[in-house]
Each structure stands twice: as structure tokens, then as C-alpha cells.
Coordinates of C-alpha atoms and ligand atoms in Angstrom, one line a residue:
M1 CA 0.1 0.2 0.0
P2 CA 2.5 2.5 -0.8
N3 CA 0.0 5.1 -1.5
R4 CA -1.9 4.8 1.2
R5 CA 0.3 6.2 4.3
N6 CA -2.4 8.0 6.5
I7 CA -4.0 6.1 8.6
Y8 CA -7.0 7.0 11.4
F9 CA -7.8 5.1 14.1
F10 CA -11.5 4.9 15.4
Y11 CA -12.0 3.9 18.7
K12 CA -13.7 4.5 22.1
K13 CA -11.9 6.1 24.8
D14 CA -11.1 3.0 27.2
P15 CA -8.3 2.8 29.7
N16 CA -7.7 -0.7 29.3
L17 CA -7.1 0.1 25.7
Q18 CA -4.5 2.5 26.4
S19 CA -1.2 0.7 26.1
H20 CA -2.5 -1.2 22.6
I21 CA -3.0 2.2 21.5
D22 CA 0.2 3.9 22.2
E23 CA 1.7 0.5 20.7
L24 CA 0.0 0.6 17.5
Y25 CA 0.8 4.3 17.1
E26 CA 4.4 3.7 17.6
L27 CA 4.4 0.5 14.9
A28 CA 2.8 2.4 12.6
G29 CA 5.3 5.4 12.9
K30 CA 8.3 2.9 12.7
N31 CA 7.0 1.3 9.3
G32 CA 6.1 5.0 7.7
F33 CA 2.6 5.5 8.2
N34 CA 1.2 8.7 9.5
V35 CA -1.3 8.6 12.5
I36 CA -3.8 11.3 11.9
S37 CA -6.0 12.9 13.9
D38 CA -8.9 14.6 11.3
Q39 CA -10.4 11.6 9.8
K40 CA -11.0 13.7 6.4
E41 CA -7.3 13.6 5.9
A42 CA -7.1 9.8 6.1
N43 CA -6.7 6.9 3.3
I44 CA -6.7 3.9 5.9
I45 CA -9.2 3.8 8.8
I46 CA -9.1 1.2 11.2
S47 CA -11.7 0.4 13.9
I48 CA -10.6 -0.9 17.3
G49 CA -13.2 -2.8 19.1
G50 CA -15.7 -5.5 17.4
D51 CA -18.2 -5.6 14.8
G52 CA -20.2 -2.7 15.9
S53 CA -17.4 -0.6 16.5
F54 CA -16.7 -1.2 12.9
L55 CA -20.1 -0.2 12.0
Q56 CA -19.6 2.7 14.1
A57 CA -16.4 3.6 12.6
V58 CA -17.6 3.0 9.2
R59 CA -20.7 5.4 9.7
K60 CA -19.1 8.2 11.6
T61 CA -16.6 8.6 9.0
G62 CA -19.4 8.5 6.4
F63 CA -19.1 5.3 4.2
R64 CA -16.0 6.4 2.5
E65 CA -15.3 5.2 -0.6
D66 CA -11.7 6.8 -0.8
C67 CA -10.6 5.4 2.1
L68 CA -9.3 1.4 3.2
Y69 CA -11.6 0.4 5.7
A70 CA -10.1 -2.4 8.7
G71 CA -10.9 -3.8 12.0
I72 CA -8.8 -5.2 14.7
S73 CA -10.9 -7.0 17.2
T74 CA -10.3 -6.5 20.9
L75 CA -12.6 -9.7 21.3
S76 CA -11.5 -13.2 22.0
S77 CA -11.3 -13.6 18.5
P78 CA -11.2 -11.8 14.9
S79 CA -14.9 -11.0 13.9
L80 CA -16.9 -10.6 10.6
Y81 CA -15.4 -7.0 9.9
C82 CA -12.0 -7.5 11.6
D83 CA -9.6 -9.5 10.1
F84 CA -6.5 -8.6 12.8
H85 CA -6.4 -9.2 16.6
I86 CA -5.2 -6.7 18.8
E87 CA -2.9 -8.8 20.4
D88 CA -1.3 -9.7 16.7
K89 CA -0.4 -6.4 15.4
H90 CA 2.5 -7.3 14.2
H91 CA 0.7 -9.5 11.7
M92 CA -1.7 -6.8 10.7
I93 CA 1.6 -4.3 9.8
E94 CA 3.4 -7.0 8.2
A95 CA 0.2 -7.8 5.7
M96 CA 0.0 -4.3 5.1
T97 CA 3.6 -3.7 4.3
L98 CA 4.3 -6.7 2.7
E99 CA 1.2 -6.5 0.5
K100 CA -0.4 -9.7 2.1
I101 CA -3.9 -8.3 1.9
E102 CA -6.2 -8.0 -1.2
V103 CA -8.8 -5.4 -0.9
R104 CA -12.8 -6.8 -0.7
R105 CA -15.6 -4.1 -1.4
Y106 CA -19.1 -4.8 0.3
P107 CA -21.9 -3.4 -0.9
V108 CA -24.1 -0.5 0.9
L109 CA -27.9 0.1 1.2
S110 CA -29.8 3.6 1.1
A111 CA -32.9 3.9 2.8
M112 CA -34.9 6.9 1.7
I113 CA -37.8 8.4 4.1
D114 CA -40.3 10.5 2.7
N115 CA -38.6 11.4 0.0
T116 CA -36.2 13.9 2.5
T117 CA -34.1 12.2 4.7
S118 CA -31.8 9.4 3.8
F119 CA -29.3 7.2 5.5
Y120 CA -26.3 4.1 4.4
C121 CA -26.7 0.8 5.5
L122 CA -23.4 -1.6 6.0
N123 CA -25.4 -4.1 7.9
E124 CA -29.0 -3.8 7.4
L125 CA -32.0 -1.2 7.9
S126 CA -34.7 -2.6 10.2
V127 CA -38.1 -1.0 10.7
R128 CA -39.9 -2.2 14.1
S129 CA -43.2 -1.1 15.8
A130 CA -42.2 1.4 18.7
I131 CA -45.1 0.1 20.7
I132 CA -46.8 -3.1 21.6
K133 CA -49.6 -3.1 18.4
T134 CA -48.7 -4.8 15.2
F135 CA -47.5 -2.6 12.7
V136 CA -48.7 -2.6 9.1
M137 CA -46.7 -1.7 5.9
D138 CA -47.5 -2.6 2.6
V139 CA -44.5 -3.9 1.1
Y140 CA -43.9 -2.8 -2.9
I141 CA -41.4 -4.6 -5.0
D142 CA -40.5 -2.0 -7.4
D143 CA -43.8 -1.0 -8.5
L144 CA -45.5 -4.0 -7.6
H145 CA -47.6 -4.0 -4.3
F146 CA -46.2 -7.5 -3.4
E147 CA -48.1 -7.8 0.1
T148 CA -49.0 -6.0 3.3
F149 CA -47.4 -7.3 6.2
R150 CA -48.9 -7.1 9.5
G151 CA -46.5 -7.7 12.7
D152 CA -43.4 -6.3 14.3
G153 CA -41.3 -5.0 11.6
M154 CA -39.0 -5.9 9.2
I155 CA -34.9 -6.4 8.4
V156 CA -33.2 -5.4 4.8
A157 CA -29.8 -6.8 5.0
T158 CA -26.7 -6.6 2.8
P159 CA -24.7 -9.9 2.3
T160 CA -22.7 -8.9 5.2
G161 CA -25.3 -7.7 7.5
S162 CA -26.7 -11.4 7.2
T163 CA -24.3 -12.8 9.5
A164 CA -25.8 -9.8 11.8
Y165 CA -29.8 -9.4 12.7
N166 CA -30.9 -11.6 9.8
K167 CA -29.3 -14.8 10.5
S168 CA -31.2 -14.3 14.3
V169 CA -34.5 -14.6 12.5
N170 CA -33.2 -17.2 9.9
G171 CA -32.3 -15.4 7.1
S172 CA -29.4 -16.7 4.9
V173 CA -26.4 -16.0 4.6
V174 CA -25.2 -14.5 1.7
D175 CA -21.6 -14.2 -0.3
P176 CA -21.1 -10.7 -0.7
M177 CA -19.7 -11.4 -4.1
L178 CA -23.3 -11.2 -4.7
P179 CA -24.5 -7.6 -4.8
C180 CA -28.1 -8.1 -3.1
M181 CA -30.4 -7.4 -0.5
Q182 CA -32.2 -9.6 1.8
V183 CA -35.8 -9.1 3.7
S184 CA -36.9 -10.9 6.5
E185 CA -39.8 -10.4 8.2
L186 CA -40.3 -9.9 12.4
A187 CA -43.2 -11.8 13.5
S188 CA -45.1 -11.8 10.9
L189 CA -49.0 -12.1 11.4
N190 CA -50.2 -15.1 9.1
N191 CA -54.1 -16.1 9.4
N192 CA -57.1 -15.8 7.0
K193 CA -56.9 -12.2 7.1
Y194 CA -53.2 -11.5 7.0
R195 CA -50.9 -13.0 4.5
T196 CA -47.4 -12.7 3.9
L197 CA -44.5 -14.6 2.1
G198 CA -43.3 -16.0 5.6
S199 CA -39.8 -16.8 4.1
S200 CA -37.3 -14.5 3.7
F201 CA -36.3 -13.2 0.0
I202 CA -33.5 -11.7 -1.8
L203 CA -33.6 -9.2 -4.1
S204 CA -30.9 -8.3 -7.1
S205 CA -29.4 -4.6 -7.3
S206 CA -31.5 -3.5 -9.8
R207 CA -34.8 -3.9 -7.7
T208 CA -36.2 -1.1 -5.5
L209 CA -38.1 -1.6 -2.4
T210 CA -40.7 0.4 -0.7
L211 CA -42.1 -0.1 2.6
K212 CA -45.5 2.3 3.1
V213 CA -46.2 2.7 6.4
V214 CA -50.1 2.1 6.8
Q215 CA -51.4 5.2 8.4
D216 CA -53.4 3.6 11.2
G217 CA -52.0 5.2 14.5
N218 CA -48.6 3.1 14.6
D219 CA -46.5 5.4 12.5
Y220 CA -44.0 6.4 14.5
P221 CA -41.4 3.1 14.2
I222 CA -37.9 2.9 15.1
I223 CA -35.9 2.7 12.3
G224 CA -32.2 0.9 12.8
M225 CA -29.5 2.0 10.3
D226 CA -26.9 -0.9 11.4
N227 CA -26.3 0.5 15.4
E228 CA -27.8 3.2 15.4
A229 CA -31.6 4.2 15.6
V230 CA -34.3 7.0 14.4
S231 CA -37.7 7.4 15.4
I232 CA -39.4 9.8 13.1
Q233 CA -42.9 10.4 13.8
H234 CA -45.7 10.0 11.0
V235 CA -43.1 7.9 8.6
E236 CA -45.1 7.3 5.6
Q237 CA -42.6 5.8 3.1
I238 CA -39.0 3.9 3.0
V239 CA -37.8 3.3 0.0
I240 CA -34.3 1.1 0.0
Q241 CA -31.9 0.4 -2.7
L242 CA -28.7 -1.3 -3.0
T243 CA -26.1 1.5 -3.9
D244 CA -23.0 1.4 -6.3
K245 CA -21.4 2.5 -3.3
R246 CA -18.7 -0.1 -2.0
I247 CA -16.9 -0.2 1.5
K248 CA -13.3 -1.2 0.9
T249 CA -11.8 -3.2 3.5
V250 CA -8.5 -5.4 3.6
K251 CA -8.8 -9.1 3.0
L252 CA -5.8 -11.3 4.2
K253 CA -5.3 -14.0 1.5
D254 CA -6.1 -17.0 3.5
N255 CA -9.7 -15.0 5.4
S256 CA -12.4 -15.5 2.5
F257 CA -15.8 -14.5 4.1
W258 CA -17.0 -18.0 4.4
E259 CA -13.6 -19.2 6.3
K260 CA -14.9 -16.4 8.9
V261 CA -18.3 -17.9 8.5
K262 CA -17.2 -21.1 9.5
R263 CA -15.2 -19.7 12.0
T264 CA -17.7 -17.7 13.8
F265 CA -20.5 -20.1 13.3
L266 CA -19.3 -23.5 13.2
Ligands
NAP1 P1 -24.8 -5.2 19.9 O1 -26.2 -5.3 20.2 O2 -24.2 -5.1 21.0 O3 -24.0 -6.7 19.5 C1 -25.0 -7.4 18.0 C2 -23.6 -8.5 17.9 O4 -23.8 -8.7 16.4 C3 -22.0 -8.3 18.5 O5 -21.4 -9.5 18.9 C4 -21.6 -8.2 17.0 O6 -20.4 -8.4 17.0 C5 -22.4 -9.0 16.3 N1 -22.5 -8.5 14.7 C6 -22.1 -6.9 14.4 N2 -22.7 -7.0 12.7 C7 -22.4 -8.6 12.8 C8 -22.3 -8.9 11.1 N3 -22.2 -8.4 10.3 N4 -22.3 -10.5 11.5 C9 -22.1 -11.1 12.6 N5 -22.0 -10.8 13.6 C10 -22.8 -9.3 13.8 O7 -24.4 -4.2 18.5 P2 -23.8 -4.1 18.2 O8 -22.0 -4.8 18.0 O9 -23.2 -2.3 17.7 O10 -24.2 -4.2 16.3 C11 -25.0 -3.9 15.1 C12 -25.7 -5.0 14.8 O11 -26.3 -5.9 15.9 C13 -27.0 -4.5 14.3 O12 -26.3 -4.2 13.0 C14 -27.6 -5.9 13.9 O13 -27.2 -6.1 13.3 C15 -27.2 -6.6 15.4 N6 -28.5 -7.0 15.9 C16 -29.2 -8.2 15.9 C17 -29.9 -8.5 17.2 C18 -30.3 -10.1 16.9 O14 -29.6 -10.8 16.6 N7 -31.6 -9.9 17.8 C19 -30.9 -7.5 17.4 C20 -30.3 -6.2 17.3 C21 -29.6 -5.8 16.6 P3 -19.1 -7.9 17.7 O15 -19.4 -8.2 19.3 O16 -17.9 -8.0 17.0 O17 -19.4 -6.1 18.0

């Protein structure tokens, strides 16, 4: 990575981490990297924590396409977004300086709420009722009214998000080399009056998913974007698409998505 030299470290202040952070700064300097305090000047952004920290690092730095993101895990092992481990810093520097890494590109979703506010998501967008009352949405695929959903809510996951919330509701794990989005239900009501597909479905990158919230008083859902949530009153519709934006992350040569899935779940 001879042309990428400016590193920004993203982490929560934690006295237990400080000695690791100091060591990382020192190692970076010794190996010809500049540690930057303003993320705008960085071309490498490294999160320290877990997958949750990686998601925050990407969100707080604006889903930058001109940067390479990497995750250093402080948990018991590397995780889905973190290829490196805090106890193995030398491995990371060695991988970066000896060009042992490849770049992988992760698809990102965009969600537009009521034609005014738009957000990106690396894991998923979730829409859930904020009250103990079923939540009703008309689900459109492109212009087709596909179903009327009644239940707790829905999750729309990217391929890398497929191993997170989506997996907990029995969604499929999707190879990030397939740019697509997966729609999964949260506790749909299914009876003679209300009917939904009942299984997760996967949409190609050229589809648009529109969720029209039925205005029956329960129109103040919690909208989750990865690990952040917004509550917007009187939401009428959410338009979700896969974008052309890609988050570039480092990939060690012996650490494919499926190796990580195996390591994490099997
Ligand atoms: P959290 O509630 O503290 O932890 C959620 C867990 O999911 C953590 O163990 C996290 O890993 C892991 N995780 C995050 N992204 C993942 C991915 N792409 N593949 C596999 N595991 C993943 O929240 P958080 O750490 O800030 O993460 C936010 C995510 O939590 C959301 O995007 C959503 O997917 C997930 N979530 C899951 C459920 C559920 O399964 N019922 C409910 C709400 C939210 P680390 O420990 O490495 O951070």
C-alpha cells in the first residue's frame, strides 16, 4: 500500500486499551505510516473493538469510498469485519507492508425516508414497531404491490449484514460477492385475514423495495441503521435500494468470507 500512508484509528476511549493504542501508534510510525487525528485526511481507517465498532467507524466517517477500512478486534477472536486481532499487531503491519492483503468491496444499502432523509447501511435497515401493537406496511417490489405486512417489523440486510440480525431471524447467509439485499420478517401475523410470504427473500441490486407505512396510528416506528436508530414521527414510506457505493476493506489472503463464517458459527 505504498500510496496509502495516512491512518486514522477509530476507538472508544478505554483506559484498558491505552497501552495497545500507544503500541499501534508507535508501530505505525516505525513502518512509515502517519497517524492522523482528522479522519478527513486519512486514506486508511482502522476501527478497534468488534464488528459494532467497525460499523460505527464506517458510519461516523461517512461511508468513504476513497478509504480503505480495517477492523482490529479486541474481543476473543477476529470477527466478521475485523480481520486482525489486537494481540497480533505485528501480523497486521506485516500484512500491510508486505502486500499480503487483497481488497474486498462490501455493498451498502441506502434508505430514503419520506423523500427527505436518506441513510446508508452496511449491515441492515430495520423497521420495528415502537409500541406493543402490530405494525402494518404495504410492501412494494419496484411498482408491484407484493404483500401487506402486519407484525413487529422487517429487516433489509446487505450480504455482510446477513450474518447479523438477519441470521437471528433465520435469514440466509449471503456471499458478499453477490450484490443484493435480503428482506426478512419480524413476527408476521399470518391467518385468513393477513398473509405474507413468510420466508426471507433476496432482491437483485436493480430492484427497489418500498415500505409504505399504513397510517393507522402506529406510524412512529424505530428505524435502525446498523447500530444506530432514529424514531421519526408519521413515517409514510421508506425506499430502499442497494447503492453502487462499496466499502473497501482489507482481506487477508487466507481469510475469505466463508472462512470467517465457518470460524464464527461452526
Ligand atoms: P450489539 O447489540 O451490541 O451486538 C450485536 C452482535 O452482533 C455483536 O456480537 C456484534 O459483534 C455482532 N455483529 C454485528 N455485525 C455483525 C455481522 N455483520 N455479522 C455477524 N455478527 C455481527 O450491537 P453492535 O455490536 O453495535 O452491532 C449492531 C448490529 O447488531 C446490528 O447491525 C444488528 O445486525 C445486530 N442486532 C442483532 C439482533 C439480533 O440478532 N437479535 C438484534 C439487534 C441488533 P461484535 O461483538 O464483534 O461487535
